[in-house]
C-alpha positions as a printed NumPy array, in Angstrom:
array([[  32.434, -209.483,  -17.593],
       [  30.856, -209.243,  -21.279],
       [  29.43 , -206.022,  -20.982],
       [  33.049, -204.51 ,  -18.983],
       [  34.761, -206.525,  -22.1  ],
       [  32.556, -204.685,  -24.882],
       [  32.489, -200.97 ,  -23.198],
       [  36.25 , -201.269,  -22.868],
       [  36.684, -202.489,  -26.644],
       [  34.496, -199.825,  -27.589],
       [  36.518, -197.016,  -25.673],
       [  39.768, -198.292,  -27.132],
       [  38.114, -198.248,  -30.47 ],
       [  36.55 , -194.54 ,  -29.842],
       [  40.17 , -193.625,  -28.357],
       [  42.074, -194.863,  -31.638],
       [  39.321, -193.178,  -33.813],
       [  40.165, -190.194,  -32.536],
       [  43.532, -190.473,  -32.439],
       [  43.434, -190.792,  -36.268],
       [  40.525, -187.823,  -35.849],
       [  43.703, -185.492,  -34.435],
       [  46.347, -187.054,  -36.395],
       [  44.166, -185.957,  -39.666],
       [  43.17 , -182.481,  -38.644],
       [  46.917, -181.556,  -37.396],
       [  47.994, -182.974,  -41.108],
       [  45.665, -180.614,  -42.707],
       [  46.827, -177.412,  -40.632],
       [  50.528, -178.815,  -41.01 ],
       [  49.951, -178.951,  -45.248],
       [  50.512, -174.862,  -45.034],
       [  54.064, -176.241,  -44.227],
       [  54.392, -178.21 ,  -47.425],
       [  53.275, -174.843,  -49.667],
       [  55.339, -172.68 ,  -47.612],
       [  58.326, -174.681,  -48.224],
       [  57.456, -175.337,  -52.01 ],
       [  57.074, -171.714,  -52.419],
       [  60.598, -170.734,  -50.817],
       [  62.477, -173.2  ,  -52.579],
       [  61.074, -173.068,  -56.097],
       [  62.82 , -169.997,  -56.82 ],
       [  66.24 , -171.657,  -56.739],
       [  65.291, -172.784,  -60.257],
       [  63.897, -169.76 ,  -61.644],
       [  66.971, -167.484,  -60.064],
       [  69.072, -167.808,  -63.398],
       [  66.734, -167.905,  -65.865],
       [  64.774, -164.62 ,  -64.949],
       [  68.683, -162.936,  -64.572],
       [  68.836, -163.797,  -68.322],
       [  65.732, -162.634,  -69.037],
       [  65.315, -159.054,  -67.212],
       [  68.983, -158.092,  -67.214],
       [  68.502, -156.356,  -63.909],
       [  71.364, -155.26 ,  -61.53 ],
       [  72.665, -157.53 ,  -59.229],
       [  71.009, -155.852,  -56.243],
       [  67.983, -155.275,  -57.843],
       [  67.924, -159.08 ,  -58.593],
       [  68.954, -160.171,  -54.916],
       [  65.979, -157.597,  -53.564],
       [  63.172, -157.765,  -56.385],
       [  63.731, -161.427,  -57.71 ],
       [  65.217, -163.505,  -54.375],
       [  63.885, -161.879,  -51.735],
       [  60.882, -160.533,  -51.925],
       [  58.642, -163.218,  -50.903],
       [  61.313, -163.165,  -47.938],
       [  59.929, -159.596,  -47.08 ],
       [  56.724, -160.18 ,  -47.359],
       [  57.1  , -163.151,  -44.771],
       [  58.509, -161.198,  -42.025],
       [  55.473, -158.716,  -42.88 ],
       [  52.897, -161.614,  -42.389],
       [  54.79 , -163.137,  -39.353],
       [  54.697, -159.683,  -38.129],
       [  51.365, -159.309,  -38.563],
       [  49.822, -162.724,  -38.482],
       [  49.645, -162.79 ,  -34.825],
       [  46.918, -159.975,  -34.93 ],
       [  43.998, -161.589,  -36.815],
       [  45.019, -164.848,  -35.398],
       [  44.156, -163.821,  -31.994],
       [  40.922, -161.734,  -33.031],
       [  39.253, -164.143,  -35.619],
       [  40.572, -167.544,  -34.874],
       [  43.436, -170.023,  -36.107],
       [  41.22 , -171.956,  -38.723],
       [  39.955, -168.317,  -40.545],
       [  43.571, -167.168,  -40.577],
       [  44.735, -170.567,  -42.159],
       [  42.316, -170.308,  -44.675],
       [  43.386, -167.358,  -45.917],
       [  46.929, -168.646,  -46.437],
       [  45.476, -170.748,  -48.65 ],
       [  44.032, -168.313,  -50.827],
       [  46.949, -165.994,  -50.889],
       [  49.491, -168.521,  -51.907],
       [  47.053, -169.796,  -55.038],
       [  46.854, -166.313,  -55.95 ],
       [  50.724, -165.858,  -55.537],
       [  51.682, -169.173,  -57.463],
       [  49.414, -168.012,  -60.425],
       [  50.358, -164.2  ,  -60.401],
       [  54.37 , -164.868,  -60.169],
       [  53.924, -167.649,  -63.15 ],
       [  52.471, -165.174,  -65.752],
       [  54.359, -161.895,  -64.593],
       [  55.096, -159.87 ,  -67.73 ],
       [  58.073, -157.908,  -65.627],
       [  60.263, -157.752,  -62.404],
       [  58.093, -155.379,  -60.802],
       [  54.401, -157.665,  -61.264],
       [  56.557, -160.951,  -60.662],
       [  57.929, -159.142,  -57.339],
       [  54.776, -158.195,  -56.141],
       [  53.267, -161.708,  -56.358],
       [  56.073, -163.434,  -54.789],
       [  55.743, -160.922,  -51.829],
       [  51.866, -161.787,  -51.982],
       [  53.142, -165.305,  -51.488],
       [  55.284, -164.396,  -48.859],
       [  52.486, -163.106,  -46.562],
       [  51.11 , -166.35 ,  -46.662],
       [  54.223, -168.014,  -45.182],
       [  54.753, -166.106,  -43.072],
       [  50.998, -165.905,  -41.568],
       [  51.331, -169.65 ,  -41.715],
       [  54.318, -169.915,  -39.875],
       [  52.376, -167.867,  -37.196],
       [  48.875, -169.601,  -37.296],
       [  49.781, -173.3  ,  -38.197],
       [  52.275, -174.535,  -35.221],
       [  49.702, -172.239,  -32.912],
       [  46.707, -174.192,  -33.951],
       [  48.746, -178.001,  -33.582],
       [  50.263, -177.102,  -30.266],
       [  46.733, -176.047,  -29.256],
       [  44.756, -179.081,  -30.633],
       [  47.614, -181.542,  -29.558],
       [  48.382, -183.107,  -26.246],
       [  51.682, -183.082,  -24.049],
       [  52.623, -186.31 ,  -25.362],
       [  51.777, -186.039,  -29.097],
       [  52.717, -182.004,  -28.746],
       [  55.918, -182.516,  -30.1  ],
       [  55.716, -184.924,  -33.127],
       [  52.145, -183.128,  -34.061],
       [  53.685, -179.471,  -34.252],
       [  56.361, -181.141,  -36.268],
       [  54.932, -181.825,  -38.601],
       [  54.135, -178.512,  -40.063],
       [  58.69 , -178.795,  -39.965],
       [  58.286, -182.133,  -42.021],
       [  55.686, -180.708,  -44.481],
       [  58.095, -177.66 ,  -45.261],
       [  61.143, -180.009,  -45.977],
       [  58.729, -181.985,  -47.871],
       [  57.233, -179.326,  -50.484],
       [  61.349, -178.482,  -50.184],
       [  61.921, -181.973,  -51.87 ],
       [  59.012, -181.552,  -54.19 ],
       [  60.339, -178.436,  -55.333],
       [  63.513, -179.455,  -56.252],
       [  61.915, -182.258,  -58.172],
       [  59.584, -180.567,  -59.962],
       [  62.371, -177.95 ,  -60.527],
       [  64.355, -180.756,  -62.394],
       [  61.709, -182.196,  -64.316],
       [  60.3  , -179.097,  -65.931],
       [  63.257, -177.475,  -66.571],
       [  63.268, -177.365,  -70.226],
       [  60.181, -177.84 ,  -70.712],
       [  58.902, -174.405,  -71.85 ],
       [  62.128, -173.358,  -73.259],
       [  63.112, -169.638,  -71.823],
       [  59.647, -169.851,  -69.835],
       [  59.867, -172.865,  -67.875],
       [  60.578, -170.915,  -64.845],
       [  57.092, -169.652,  -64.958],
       [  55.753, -173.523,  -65.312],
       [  57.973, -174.148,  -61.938],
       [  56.309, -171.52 ,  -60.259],
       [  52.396, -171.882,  -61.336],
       [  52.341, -175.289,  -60.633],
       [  52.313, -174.583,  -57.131],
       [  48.45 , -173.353,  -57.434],
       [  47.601, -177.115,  -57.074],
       [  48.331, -178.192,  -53.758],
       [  47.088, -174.59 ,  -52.743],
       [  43.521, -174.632,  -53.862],
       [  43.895, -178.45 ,  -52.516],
       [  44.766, -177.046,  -49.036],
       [  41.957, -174.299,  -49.043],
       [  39.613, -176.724,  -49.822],
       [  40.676, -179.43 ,  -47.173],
       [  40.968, -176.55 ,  -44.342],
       [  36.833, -175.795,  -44.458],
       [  36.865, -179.117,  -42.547],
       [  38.63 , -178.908,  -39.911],
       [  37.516, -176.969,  -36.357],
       [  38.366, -174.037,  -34.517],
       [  41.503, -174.335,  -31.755],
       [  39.434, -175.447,  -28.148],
       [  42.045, -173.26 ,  -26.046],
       [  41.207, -170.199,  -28.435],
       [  37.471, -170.926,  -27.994],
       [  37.803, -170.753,  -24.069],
       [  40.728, -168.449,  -23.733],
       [  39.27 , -165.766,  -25.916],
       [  36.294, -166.18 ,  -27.456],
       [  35.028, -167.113,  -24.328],
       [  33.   , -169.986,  -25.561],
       [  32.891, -173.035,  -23.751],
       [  29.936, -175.088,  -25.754],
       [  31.627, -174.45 ,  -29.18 ],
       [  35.225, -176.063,  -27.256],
       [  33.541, -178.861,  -25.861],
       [  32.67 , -179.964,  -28.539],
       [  35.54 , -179.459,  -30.471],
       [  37.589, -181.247,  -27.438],
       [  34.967, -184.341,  -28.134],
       [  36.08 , -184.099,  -31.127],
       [  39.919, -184.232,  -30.81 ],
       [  38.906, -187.481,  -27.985],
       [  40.724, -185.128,  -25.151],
       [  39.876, -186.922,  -21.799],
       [  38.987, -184.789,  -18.83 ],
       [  37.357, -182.164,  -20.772],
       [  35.655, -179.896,  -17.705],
       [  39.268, -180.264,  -16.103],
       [  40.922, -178.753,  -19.464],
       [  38.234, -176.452,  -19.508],
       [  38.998, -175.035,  -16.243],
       [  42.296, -175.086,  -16.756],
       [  42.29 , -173.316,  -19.621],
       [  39.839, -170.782,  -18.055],
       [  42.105, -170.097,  -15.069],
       [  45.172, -169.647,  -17.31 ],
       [  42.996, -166.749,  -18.903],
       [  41.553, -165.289,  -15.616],
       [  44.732, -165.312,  -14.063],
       [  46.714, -163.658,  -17.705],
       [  43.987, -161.028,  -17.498],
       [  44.012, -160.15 ,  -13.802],
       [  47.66 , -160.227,  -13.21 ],
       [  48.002, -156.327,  -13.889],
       [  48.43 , -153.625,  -16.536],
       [  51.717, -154.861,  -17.436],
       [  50.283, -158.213,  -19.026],
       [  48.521, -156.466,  -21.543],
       [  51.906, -155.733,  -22.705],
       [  53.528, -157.873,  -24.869],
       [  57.428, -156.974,  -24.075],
       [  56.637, -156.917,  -19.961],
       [  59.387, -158.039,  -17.915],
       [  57.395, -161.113,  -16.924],
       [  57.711, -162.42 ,  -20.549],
       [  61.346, -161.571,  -20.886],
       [  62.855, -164.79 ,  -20.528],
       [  60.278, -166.329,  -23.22 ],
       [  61.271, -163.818,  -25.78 ],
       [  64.574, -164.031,  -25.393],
       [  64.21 , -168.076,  -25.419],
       [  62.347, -167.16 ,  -28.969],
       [  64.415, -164.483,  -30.117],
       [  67.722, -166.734,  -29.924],
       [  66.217, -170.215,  -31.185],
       [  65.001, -168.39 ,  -34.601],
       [  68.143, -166.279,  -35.048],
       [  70.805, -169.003,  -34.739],
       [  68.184, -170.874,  -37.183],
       [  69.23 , -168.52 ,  -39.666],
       [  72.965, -168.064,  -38.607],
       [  73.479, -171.516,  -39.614],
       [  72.986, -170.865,  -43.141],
       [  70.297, -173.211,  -43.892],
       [  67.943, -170.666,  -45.994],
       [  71.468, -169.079,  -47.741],
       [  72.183, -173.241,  -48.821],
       [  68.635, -173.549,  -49.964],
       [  68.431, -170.889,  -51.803],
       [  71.82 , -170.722,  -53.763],
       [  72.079, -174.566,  -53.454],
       [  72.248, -174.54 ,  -57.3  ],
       [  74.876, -171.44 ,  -57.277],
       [  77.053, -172.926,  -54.786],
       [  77.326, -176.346,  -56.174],
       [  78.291, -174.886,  -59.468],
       [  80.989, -173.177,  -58.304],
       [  82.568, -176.359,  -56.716],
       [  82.37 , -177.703,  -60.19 ],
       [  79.356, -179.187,  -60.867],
       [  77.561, -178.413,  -64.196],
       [  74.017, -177.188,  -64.108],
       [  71.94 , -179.619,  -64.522],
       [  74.137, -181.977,  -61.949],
       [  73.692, -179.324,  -59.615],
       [  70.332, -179.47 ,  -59.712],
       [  70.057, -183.034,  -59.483],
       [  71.864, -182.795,  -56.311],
       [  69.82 , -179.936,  -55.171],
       [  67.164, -183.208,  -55.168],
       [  70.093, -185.164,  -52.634],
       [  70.033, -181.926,  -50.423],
       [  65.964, -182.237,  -50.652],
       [  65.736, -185.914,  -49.952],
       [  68.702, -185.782,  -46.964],
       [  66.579, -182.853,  -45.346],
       [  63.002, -185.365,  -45.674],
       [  64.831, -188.276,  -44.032],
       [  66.597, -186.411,  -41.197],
       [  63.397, -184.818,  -40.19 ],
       [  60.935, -188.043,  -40.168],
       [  63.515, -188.952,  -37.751],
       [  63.757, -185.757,  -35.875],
       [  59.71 , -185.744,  -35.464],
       [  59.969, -189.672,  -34.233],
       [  62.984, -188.598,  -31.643],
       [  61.608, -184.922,  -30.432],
       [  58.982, -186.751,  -27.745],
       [  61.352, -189.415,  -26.85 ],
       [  64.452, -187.675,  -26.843],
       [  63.138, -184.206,  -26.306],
       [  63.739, -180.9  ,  -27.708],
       [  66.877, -179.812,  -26.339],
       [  68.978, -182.838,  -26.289],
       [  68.104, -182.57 ,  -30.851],
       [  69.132, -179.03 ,  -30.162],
       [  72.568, -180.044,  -28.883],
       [  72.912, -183.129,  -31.49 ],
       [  72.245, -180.579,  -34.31 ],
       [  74.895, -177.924,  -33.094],
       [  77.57 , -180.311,  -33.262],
       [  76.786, -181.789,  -36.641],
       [  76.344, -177.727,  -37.602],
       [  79.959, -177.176,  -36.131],
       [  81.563, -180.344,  -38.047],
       [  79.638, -180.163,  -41.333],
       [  80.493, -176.625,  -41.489],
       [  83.554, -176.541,  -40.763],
       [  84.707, -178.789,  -43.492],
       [  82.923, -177.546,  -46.228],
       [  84.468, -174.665,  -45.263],
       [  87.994, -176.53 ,  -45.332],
       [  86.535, -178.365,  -48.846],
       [  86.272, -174.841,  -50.315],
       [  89.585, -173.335,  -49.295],
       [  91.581, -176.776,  -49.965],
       [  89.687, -177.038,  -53.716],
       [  88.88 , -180.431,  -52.477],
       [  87.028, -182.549,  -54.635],
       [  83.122, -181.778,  -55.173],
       [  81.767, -185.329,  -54.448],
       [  83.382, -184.672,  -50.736],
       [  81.949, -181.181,  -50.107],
       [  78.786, -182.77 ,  -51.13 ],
       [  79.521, -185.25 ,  -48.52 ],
       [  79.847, -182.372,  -46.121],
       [  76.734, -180.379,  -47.129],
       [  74.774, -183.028,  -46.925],
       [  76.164, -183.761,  -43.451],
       [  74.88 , -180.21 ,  -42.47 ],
       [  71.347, -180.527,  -44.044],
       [  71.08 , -183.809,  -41.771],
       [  72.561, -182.084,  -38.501],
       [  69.639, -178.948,  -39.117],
       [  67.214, -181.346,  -39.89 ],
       [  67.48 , -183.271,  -36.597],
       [  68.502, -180.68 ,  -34.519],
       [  67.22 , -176.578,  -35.239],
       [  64.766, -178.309,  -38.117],
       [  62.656, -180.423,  -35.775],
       [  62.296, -178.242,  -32.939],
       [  62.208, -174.431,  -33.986],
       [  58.418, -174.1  ,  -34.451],
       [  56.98 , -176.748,  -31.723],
       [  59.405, -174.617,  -29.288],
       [  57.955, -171.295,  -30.309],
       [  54.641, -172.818,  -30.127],
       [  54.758, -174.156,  -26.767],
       [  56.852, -171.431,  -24.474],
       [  54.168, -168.704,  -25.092],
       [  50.822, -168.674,  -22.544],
       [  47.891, -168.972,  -23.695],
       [  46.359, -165.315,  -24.405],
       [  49.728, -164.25 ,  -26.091],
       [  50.751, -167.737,  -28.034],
       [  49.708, -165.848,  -31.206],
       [  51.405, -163.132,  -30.44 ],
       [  54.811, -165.002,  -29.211],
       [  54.691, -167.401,  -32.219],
       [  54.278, -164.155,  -34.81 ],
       [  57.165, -162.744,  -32.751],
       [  59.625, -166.056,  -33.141],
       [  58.526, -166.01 ,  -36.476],
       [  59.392, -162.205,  -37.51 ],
       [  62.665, -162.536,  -35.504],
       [  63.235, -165.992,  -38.139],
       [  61.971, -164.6  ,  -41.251],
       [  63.433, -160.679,  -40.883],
       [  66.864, -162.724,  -40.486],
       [  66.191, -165.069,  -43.401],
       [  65.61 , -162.171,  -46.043],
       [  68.751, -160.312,  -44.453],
       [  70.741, -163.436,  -45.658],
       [  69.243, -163.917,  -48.708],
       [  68.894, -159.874,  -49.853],
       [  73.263, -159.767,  -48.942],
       [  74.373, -163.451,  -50.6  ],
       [  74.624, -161.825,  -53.775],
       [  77.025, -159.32 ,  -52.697],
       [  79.247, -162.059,  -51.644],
       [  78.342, -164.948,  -53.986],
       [  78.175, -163.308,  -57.29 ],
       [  80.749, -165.025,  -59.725],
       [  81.561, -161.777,  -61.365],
       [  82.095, -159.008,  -58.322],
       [  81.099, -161.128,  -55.046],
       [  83.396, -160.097,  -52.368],
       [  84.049, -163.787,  -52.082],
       [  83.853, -164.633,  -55.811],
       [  87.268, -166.764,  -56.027],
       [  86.55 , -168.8  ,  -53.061],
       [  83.655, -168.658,  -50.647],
       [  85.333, -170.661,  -47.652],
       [  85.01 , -167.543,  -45.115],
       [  81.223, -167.526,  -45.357],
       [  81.089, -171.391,  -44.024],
       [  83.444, -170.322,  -41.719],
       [  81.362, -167.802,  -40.166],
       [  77.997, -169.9  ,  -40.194],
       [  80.45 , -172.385,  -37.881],
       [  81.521, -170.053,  -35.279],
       [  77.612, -168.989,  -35.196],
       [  76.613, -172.676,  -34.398],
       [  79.752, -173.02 ,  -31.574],
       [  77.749, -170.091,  -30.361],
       [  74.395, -171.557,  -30.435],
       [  75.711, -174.764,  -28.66 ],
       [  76.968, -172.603,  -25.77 ],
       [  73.347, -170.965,  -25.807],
       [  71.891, -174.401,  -25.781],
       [  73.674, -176.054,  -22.63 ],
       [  73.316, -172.932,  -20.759],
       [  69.661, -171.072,  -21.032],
       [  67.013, -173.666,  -23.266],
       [  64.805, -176.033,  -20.56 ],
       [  63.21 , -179.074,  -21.785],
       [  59.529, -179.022,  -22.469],
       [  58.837, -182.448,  -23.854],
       [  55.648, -183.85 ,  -22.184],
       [  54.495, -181.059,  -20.237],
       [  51.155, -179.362,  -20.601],
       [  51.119, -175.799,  -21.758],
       [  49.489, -174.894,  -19.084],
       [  52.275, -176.646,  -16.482],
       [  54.707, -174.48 ,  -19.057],
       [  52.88 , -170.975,  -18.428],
       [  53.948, -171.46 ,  -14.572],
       [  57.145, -172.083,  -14.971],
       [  58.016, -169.581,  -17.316],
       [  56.461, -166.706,  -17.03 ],
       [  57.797, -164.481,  -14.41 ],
       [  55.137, -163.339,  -11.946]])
């Protein structure tokens, strides 16, 4: 009875060690989340003082200045898939690392619109590669019961470095006069050459070992590693899943086949009604728009910190509910608190009602995307894909996300602007618009998403792909 006592001790000790083992290594892949959302929000501080500073027109300023590292997302979601697939998940997520250290550095000591432009799209590769490459590598290294919270993670680590940014924002405005802008933005070097360094130690994705590189000694041991149980079973599972992708005809090779149809449209719609809500258009402008309902400048930046800290909370509740509750049933909690929230800031605008309750509101809808579209848009992408073409699907969801998130942010000036917007006076029709887009989503919701929570990817891959 001793020994049975001590060997079990020592398996539940070996079982929580590695545990913690996977819980550390899907924290380091995740931290490309906190730069990526670091780097999209920090600009919100830097938008007025660089419109001072370089005069430009207000197009050139929405495309140049706002958007740029927007574009060069959707080129590295477009693209990230590629070396992804050919080199490996940790290589790729390396090389985020690099890019957005030598974005954050570039951007902060630009000498004009053109060399600031051209680092902020460098830094927009890296997001987007990340948002490719990071949720690919957790779903991989995770299993069907930690899937869920693991991948989201990466979510959490975005809304985090979303937080941070506002913070830092706030606290170093001011302090290099006309230049603090550039202080905001170099800053962010730090936790990238911290990331870079922390990502040499952690291993290559199992299922991309087997699946593709064909190497089963270099998985097993990575699958020790993680403390997966039934290793030669996940092997062969894995294998099959590969055998049977490769063998299943010409038409697998090809990305857009019929038999993936239903998964990219699943992908397509979850990532564009992400951005129809007008989540990226309230980060972004978050100090523009509270402005205009009457807050001063630096107020509006201090509750820029409120949206931040609303958008941490609601997710860390989001990633504790998305394997108990499971990803559709956050889906359909977040379109209703889109459709409400929405809808009265809308109201809020076009009755001048008072700027504490619109704040009320907004925050409201920060806490209804964070549950809902937050929580579950990359661990869905992540997850509906097979094996040989998760890359692929995940740069695809991505692209679809990002190429909709730059649209947004390229056109709110057109709208927005104080002097010429189209909806200069009063921008209540814009809210409007993002809430008849989430009624939509809802209806999308009930009808075509299936629940995945706590089912292998493998288990996944059979029941939706179309033979």
């Amino acid at each position: 009875m001793q020994v049975s006592f001590g060997s079990r001790a020592t398996a539940q000790s070996g079982s929580t060690a590695s545990s913690a083992n996977l819980f550390g290594i899907s924290l380091i892949a995740a931290l490309a989340g906190f730069i990526f959302g670091f780097d999209t929000v920090v600009i919100s501080g830097a938008n007025l003082p660089i419109k001072e500073l370089w005069h430009t027109s207000r197009l050139f300023h929405g495309f140049f200045i706002m958007s740029m590292a927007l574009w060069g997302t959707v080129v590295g979601a477009l693209l990230g898939g590629l070396p992804a697939q050919k080199y490996g998940r940790k290589k790729v997520l390396l090389w985020i690392g690099i890019f957005f250290s030598i974005s954050a550095l570039g951007s902060a000591l630009a000498n004009g619109p053109y060399v600031f432009s051209f680092f902020r799209f460098i830094g927009g590769l890296g997001i987007g590669v990340s948002s490719v490459a990071a949720p690919t590598y957790v779903s991989e290294i995770s299993t069907p019961s930690t899937r869920g919270r693991l991948v989201a993670m990466y979510q959490f680590n975005i809304v985090f470095g979303i937080l941070i940014a506002f913070l830092s924002n706030y606290f170093l405005q001011g302090v290099g006069g006309p230049n603090d802008w550039r202080w905001m933005l170099g800053v962010m070097a730090i936790p990238s050459l911290i990331y870079t360094l922390m990502v040499f130690g952690i291993p290559e994705s199992p299922r991309w070992l087997v699946a593709v590189k064909r190497d089963n000694t270099a998985a097993r041991r990575v699958m020790e590693r993680l403390g997966m149980n039934n290793i030669d079973d996940e092997i062969q599972m894995i294998t099959a899943s590969a055998t049977h992708e490769a063998h299943a005809g010409h038409d697998n090779h090809h990305f857009f086949s019929k038999k993936y149809s239903s998964i990219i449209w699943l992908a397509f719609f979850v990532a564009f009604f992400n951005q129809w809500s007008g989540i990226n258009f309230i980060l972004y402008y978050a100090p523009e728009i509270l402005s205009r309902a009457g807050l001063a400048a630096k107020e509006s930046l201090l509750n820029s910190i409120a949206i931040g800290g609303t958008n941490l909370l609601f997710t860390f509740l989001g990633l504790y509910l998305i394997d108990r509750l499971g990803r559709k049933t956050l889906l359909i909690i977040g379109s209703i608190g889109y459709i409400i929230s929405l809808a009265m800031v809308a109201w809020c605008f076009y009755a001048h009602a008072s700027a504490g309750l619109l704040m009320v509101f907004l925050l409201l809808f920060i806490a209804a995307h964070a549950i809902g579209q937050g929580a579950v848009i990359w661990v869905f992408i992540s997850e509906i894909f097979p094996n040989r073409v998760r890359a692929m699907g995940q740069s695809f969801g991505a692209s679809v996300h990002w190429v909709f998130a730059a649209l947004i942010t390229l056109i709110t000036p057109v709208f927005l602007d104080k002097d010429d917007g189209i909806f200069k006076d009063n921008p209540w029709p814009i809210f409007g618009f993002f809430a008849f887009m989430m009624a939509l989503q809802l209806i999308w919701v009930l009808s075509k998403v299936p629940e995945t929570k706590g089912v292998s990817l493998e288990d996944l891959e059979r029941k939706l792909v179309k033979e």
